[in-house]
mmCIF file of C-alpha atoms in Angstrom:
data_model
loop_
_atom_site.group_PDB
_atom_site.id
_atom_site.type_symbol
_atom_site.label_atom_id
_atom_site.label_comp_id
_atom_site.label_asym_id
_atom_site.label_seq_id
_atom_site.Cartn_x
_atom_site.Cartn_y
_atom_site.Cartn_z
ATOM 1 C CA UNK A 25 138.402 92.762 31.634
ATOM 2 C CA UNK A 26 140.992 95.555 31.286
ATOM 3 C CA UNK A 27 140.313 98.418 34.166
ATOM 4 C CA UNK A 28 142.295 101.545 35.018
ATOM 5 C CA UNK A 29 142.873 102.908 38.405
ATOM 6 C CA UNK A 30 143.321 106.366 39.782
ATOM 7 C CA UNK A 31 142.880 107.313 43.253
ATOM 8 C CA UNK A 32 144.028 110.604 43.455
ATOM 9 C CA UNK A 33 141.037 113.046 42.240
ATOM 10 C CA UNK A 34 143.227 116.041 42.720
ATOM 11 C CA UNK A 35 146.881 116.892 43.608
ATOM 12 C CA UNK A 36 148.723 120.201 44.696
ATOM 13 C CA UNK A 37 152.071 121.170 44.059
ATOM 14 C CA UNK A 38 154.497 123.785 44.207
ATOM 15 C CA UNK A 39 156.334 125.183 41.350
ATOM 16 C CA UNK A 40 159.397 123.696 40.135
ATOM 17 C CA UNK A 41 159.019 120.818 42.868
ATOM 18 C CA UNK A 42 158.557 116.929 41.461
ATOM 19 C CA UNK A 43 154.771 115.424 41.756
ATOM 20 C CA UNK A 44 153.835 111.719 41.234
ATOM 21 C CA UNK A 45 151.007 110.579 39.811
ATOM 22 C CA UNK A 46 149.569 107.515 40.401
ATOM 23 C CA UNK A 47 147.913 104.889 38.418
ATOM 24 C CA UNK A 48 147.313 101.174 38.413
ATOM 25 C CA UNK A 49 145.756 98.724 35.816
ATOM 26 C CA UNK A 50 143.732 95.427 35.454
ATOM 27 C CA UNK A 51 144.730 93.647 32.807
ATOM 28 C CA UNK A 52 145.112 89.401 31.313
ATOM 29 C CA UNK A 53 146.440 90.519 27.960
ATOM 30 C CA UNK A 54 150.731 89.331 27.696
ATOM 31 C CA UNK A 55 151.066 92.405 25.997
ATOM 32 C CA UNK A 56 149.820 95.771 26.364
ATOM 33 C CA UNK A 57 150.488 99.680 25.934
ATOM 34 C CA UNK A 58 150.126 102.563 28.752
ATOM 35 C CA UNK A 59 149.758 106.242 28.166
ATOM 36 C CA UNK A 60 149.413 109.216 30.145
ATOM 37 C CA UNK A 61 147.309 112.332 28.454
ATOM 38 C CA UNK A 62 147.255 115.517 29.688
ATOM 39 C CA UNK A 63 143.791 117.921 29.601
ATOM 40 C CA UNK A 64 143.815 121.794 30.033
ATOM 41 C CA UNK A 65 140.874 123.491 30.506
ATOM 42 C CA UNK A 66 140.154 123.991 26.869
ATOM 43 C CA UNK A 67 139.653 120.377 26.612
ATOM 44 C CA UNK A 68 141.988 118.252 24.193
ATOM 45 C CA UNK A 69 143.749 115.321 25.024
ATOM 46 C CA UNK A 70 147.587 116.012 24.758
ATOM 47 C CA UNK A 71 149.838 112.550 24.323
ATOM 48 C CA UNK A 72 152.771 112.674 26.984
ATOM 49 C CA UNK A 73 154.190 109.392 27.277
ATOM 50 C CA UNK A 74 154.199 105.873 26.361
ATOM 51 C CA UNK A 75 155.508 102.776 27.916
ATOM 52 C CA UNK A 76 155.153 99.358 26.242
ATOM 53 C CA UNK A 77 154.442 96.143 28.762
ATOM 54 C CA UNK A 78 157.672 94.323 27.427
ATOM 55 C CA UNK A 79 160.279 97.646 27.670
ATOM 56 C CA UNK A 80 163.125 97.266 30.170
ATOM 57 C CA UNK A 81 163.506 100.602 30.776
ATOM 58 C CA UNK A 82 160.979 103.013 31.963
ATOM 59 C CA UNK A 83 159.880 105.614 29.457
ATOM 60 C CA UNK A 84 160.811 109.494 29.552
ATOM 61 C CA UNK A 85 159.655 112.638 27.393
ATOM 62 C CA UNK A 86 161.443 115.718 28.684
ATOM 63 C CA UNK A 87 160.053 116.359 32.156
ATOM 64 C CA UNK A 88 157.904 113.599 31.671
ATOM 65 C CA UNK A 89 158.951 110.286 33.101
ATOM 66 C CA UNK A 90 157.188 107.538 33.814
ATOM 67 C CA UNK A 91 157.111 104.041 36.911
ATOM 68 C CA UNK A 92 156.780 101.459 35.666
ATOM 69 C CA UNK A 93 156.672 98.566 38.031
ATOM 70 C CA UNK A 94 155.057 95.445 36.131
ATOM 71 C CA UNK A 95 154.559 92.938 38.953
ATOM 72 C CA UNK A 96 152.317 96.099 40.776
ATOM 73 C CA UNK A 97 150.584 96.524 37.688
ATOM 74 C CA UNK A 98 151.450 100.817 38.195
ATOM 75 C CA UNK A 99 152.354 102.954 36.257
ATOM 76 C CA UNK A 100 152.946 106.123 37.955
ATOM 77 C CA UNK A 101 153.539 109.536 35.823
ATOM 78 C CA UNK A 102 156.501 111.649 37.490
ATOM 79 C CA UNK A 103 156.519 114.969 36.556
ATOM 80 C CA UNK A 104 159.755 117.086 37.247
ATOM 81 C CA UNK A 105 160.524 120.756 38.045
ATOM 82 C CA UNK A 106 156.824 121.406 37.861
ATOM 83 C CA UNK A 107 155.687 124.389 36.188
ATOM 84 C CA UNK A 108 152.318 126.409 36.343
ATOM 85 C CA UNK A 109 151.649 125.395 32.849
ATOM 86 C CA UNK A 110 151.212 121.372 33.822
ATOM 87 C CA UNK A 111 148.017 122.715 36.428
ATOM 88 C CA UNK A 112 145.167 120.149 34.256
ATOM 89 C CA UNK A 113 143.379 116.812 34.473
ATOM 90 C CA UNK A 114 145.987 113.780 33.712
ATOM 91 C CA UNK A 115 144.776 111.149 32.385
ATOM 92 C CA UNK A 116 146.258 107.142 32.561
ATOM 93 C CA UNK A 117 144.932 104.446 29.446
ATOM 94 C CA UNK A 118 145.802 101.516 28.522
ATOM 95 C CA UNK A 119 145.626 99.692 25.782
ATOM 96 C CA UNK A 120 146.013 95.160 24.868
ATOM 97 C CA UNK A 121 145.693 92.987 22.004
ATOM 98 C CA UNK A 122 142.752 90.931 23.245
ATOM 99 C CA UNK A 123 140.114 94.398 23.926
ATOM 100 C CA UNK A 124 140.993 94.791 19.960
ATOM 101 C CA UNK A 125 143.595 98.177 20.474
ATOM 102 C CA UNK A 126 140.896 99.776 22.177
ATOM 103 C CA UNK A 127 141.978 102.510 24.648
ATOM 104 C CA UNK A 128 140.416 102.697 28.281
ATOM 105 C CA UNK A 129 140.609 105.755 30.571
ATOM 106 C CA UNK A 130 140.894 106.033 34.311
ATOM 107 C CA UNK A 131 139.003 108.767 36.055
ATOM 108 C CA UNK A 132 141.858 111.152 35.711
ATOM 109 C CA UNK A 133 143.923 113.591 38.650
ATOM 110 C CA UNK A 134 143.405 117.436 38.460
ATOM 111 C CA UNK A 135 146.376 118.554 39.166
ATOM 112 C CA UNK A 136 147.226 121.967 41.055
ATOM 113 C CA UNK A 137 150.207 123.927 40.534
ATOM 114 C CA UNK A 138 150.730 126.405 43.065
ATOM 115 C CA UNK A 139 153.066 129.466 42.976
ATOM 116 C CA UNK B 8 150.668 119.950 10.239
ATOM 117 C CA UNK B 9 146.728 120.563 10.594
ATOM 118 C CA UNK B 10 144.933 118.732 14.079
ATOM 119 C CA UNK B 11 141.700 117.081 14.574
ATOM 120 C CA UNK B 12 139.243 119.715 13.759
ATOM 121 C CA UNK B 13 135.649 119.418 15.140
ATOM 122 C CA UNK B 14 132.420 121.680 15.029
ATOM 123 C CA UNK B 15 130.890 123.231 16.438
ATOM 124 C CA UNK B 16 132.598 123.985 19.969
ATOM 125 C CA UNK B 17 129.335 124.373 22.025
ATOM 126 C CA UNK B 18 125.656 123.035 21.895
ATOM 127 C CA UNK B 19 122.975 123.462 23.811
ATOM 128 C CA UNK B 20 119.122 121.730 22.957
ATOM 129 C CA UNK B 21 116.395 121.091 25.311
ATOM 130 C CA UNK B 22 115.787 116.986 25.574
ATOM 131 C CA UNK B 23 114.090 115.134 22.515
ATOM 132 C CA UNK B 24 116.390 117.135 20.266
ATOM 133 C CA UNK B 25 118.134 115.971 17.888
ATOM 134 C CA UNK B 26 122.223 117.855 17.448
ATOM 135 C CA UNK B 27 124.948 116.590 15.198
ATOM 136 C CA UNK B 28 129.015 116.442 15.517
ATOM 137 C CA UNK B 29 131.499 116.834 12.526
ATOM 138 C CA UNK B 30 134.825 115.980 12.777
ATOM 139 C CA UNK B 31 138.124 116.505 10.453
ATOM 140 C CA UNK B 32 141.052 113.717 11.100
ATOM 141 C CA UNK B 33 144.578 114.351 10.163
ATOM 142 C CA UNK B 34 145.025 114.373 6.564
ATOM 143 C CA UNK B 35 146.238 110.616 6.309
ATOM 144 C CA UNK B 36 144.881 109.035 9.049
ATOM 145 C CA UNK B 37 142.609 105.980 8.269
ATOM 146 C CA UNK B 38 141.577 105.224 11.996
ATOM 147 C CA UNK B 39 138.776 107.598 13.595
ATOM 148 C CA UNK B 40 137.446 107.684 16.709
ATOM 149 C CA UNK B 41 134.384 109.126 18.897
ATOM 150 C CA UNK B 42 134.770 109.061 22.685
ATOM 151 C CA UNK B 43 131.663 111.031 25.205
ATOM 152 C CA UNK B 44 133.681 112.435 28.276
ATOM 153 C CA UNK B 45 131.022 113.100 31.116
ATOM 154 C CA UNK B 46 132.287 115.693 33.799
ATOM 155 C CA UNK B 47 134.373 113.893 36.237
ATOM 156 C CA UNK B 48 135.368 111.138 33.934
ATOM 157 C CA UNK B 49 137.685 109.745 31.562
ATOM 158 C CA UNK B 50 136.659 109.366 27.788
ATOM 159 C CA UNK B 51 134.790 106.451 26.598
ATOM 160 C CA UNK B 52 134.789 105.527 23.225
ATOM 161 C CA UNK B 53 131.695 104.945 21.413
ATOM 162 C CA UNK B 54 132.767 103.778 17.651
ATOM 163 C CA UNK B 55 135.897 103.586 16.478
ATOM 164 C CA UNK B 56 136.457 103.647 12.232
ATOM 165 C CA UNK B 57 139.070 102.374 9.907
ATOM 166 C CA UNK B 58 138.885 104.080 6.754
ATOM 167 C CA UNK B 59 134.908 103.866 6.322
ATOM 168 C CA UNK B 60 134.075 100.440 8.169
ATOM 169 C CA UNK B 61 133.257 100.136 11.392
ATOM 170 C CA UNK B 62 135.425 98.741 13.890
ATOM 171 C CA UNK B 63 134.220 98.792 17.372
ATOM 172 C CA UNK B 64 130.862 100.783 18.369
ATOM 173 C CA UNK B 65 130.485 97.942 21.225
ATOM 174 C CA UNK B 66 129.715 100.760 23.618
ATOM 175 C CA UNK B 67 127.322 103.074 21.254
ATOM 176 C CA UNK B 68 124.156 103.524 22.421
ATOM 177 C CA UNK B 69 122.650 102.656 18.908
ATOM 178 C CA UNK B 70 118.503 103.428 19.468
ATOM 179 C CA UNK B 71 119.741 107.141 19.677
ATOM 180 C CA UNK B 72 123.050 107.743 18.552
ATOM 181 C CA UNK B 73 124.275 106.772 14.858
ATOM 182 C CA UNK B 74 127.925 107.296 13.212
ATOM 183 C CA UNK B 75 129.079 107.577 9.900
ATOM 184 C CA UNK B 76 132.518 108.396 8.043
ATOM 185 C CA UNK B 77 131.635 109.183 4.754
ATOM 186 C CA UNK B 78 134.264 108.553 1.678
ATOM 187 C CA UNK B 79 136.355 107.164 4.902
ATOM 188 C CA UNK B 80 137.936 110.808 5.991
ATOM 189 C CA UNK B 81 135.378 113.166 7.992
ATOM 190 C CA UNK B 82 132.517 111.604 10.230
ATOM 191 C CA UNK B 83 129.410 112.922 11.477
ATOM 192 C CA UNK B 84 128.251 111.706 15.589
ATOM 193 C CA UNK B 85 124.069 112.403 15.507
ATOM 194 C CA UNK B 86 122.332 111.867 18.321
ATOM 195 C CA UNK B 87 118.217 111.855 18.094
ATOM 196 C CA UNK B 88 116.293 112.407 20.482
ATOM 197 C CA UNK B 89 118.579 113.498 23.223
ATOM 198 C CA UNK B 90 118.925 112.638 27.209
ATOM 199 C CA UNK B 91 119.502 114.598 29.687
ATOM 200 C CA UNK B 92 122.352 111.893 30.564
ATOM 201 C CA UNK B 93 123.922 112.815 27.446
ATOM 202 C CA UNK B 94 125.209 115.797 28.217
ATOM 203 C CA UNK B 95 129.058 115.801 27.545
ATOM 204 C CA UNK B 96 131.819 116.271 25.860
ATOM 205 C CA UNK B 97 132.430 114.579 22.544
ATOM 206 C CA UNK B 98 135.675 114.455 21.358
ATOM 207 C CA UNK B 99 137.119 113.294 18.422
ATOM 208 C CA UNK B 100 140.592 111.768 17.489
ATOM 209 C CA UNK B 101 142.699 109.841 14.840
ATOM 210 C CA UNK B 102 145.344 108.093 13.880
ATOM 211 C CA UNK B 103 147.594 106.284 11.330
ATOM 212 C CA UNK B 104 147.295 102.126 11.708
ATOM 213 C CA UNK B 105 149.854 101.206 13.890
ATOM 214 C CA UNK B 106 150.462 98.616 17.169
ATOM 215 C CA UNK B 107 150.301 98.724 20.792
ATOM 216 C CA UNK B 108 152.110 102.390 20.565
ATOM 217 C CA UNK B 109 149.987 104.218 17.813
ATOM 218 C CA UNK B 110 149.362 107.999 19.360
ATOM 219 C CA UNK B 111 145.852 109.104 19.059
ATOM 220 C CA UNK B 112 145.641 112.670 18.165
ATOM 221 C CA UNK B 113 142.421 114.448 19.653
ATOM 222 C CA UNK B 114 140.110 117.415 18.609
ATOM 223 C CA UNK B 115 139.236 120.113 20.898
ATOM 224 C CA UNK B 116 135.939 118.466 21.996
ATOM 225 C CA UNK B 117 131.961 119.718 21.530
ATOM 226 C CA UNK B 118 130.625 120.687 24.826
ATOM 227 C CA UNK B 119 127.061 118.848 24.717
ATOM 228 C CA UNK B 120 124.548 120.717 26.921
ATOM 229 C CA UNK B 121 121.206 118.706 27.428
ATOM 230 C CA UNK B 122 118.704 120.456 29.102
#
């Protein structure tokens, strides 16, 4: 069974300093996706990042970048330079071959940016 | 390029109502999906469609809730009679048929109050 991980239920941060965000995954699929969504309070899901099981190199989308250490099974969002903007719930999914595509959610991290 | 559009934003019955959810993909996209987010949680999804078959509703309570996707672009979520445990957010998202990487593109959500 696939499972997502995230242990932090809410983060703080000060403006324009660097905040990890961690995540770690269950999976027996030789192949899989991982995603990070962000979540402002008005409620959609906004795509931020994508890293593939099989890339070398680990994925990056502006301030976005993300960990990606296979043999841990993590896959830790870093976000740089933070701004008061990125204060929302982050969410980590994955996504195999075996569960069909089908996307799973961790709990999600509220994140706090403070001024 | 128009987004997921879904309607209406807020609903609030009283249990053993019945309430439906319309939603809009992107013009194009044959893959639709329903997820319930409860407060605190990530999204789950409950059916997923390709064009107008079903592909997954694994996870869809089916004595109450029922899915369609008409003509294989919009889809209506009913749910009849309502719990109190379904009280939510439904969102809505889509995408084009694609691998391991395919970006899901989400609505703004309905806010289900059950009371």
């Amino acid at each position: 069974a696939q499972k997502i991980t995230q242990t932090q239920p809410g983060m703080f941060v000060q403006e324009k300093e660097a905040v990890t965000l961690d995540c770690t995954y269950d999976t027996s699929d030789p192949s899989y996706g991982l995603f990070w969504y962000k979540q402002p309070s008005s409620g959609e899901m906004i795509f931020l990042i994508y890293q593939g099981s099989y890339d070398q190199q680990n994925a990056t989308e502006g301030r976005y970048s993300l960990n990606f250490q296979k043999a841990r099974k993590s896959a830790n969002l870093v976000i740089s330079a933070s701004q008061l903007g990125d204060s929302a719930m982050y969410f980590c999914a994955m996504r195999g071959i075996t569960g069909g595509f089908k996307t799973i959610f961790g709990a999600g991290t509220r994140l706090f940016v403070k001024a | 390029e128009a987004g997921v559009a879904q309607s209406p934003r807020y609903k609030i019955i009283e249990k053993r109502q019945s309430v439906a959810f319309w939603c809009n993909p992107i013009s194009g996209h044959a893959t639709l999906y329903w997820y319930q987010q409860i407060l605190g949680q990530g999204p789950k999804l409950l059916i997923q469609f390709q064009n107008n078959g079903v592909v997954d509703d694994s996870q869809l309570p089916k004595d109450r809730f029922s899915a369609e996707r008409l003509k294989g672009v919009d889809s209506t979520l009913k749910i009849q009679p309502a719990k109190l445990e379904d009280s939510a957010v439904y969102l809505c998202a889509s995408s084009s048929q694609g691998d391991l990487s395919y970006e899901q593109y989400f609505g703004p959500g309905t806010r289900l109050t059950v009371t």
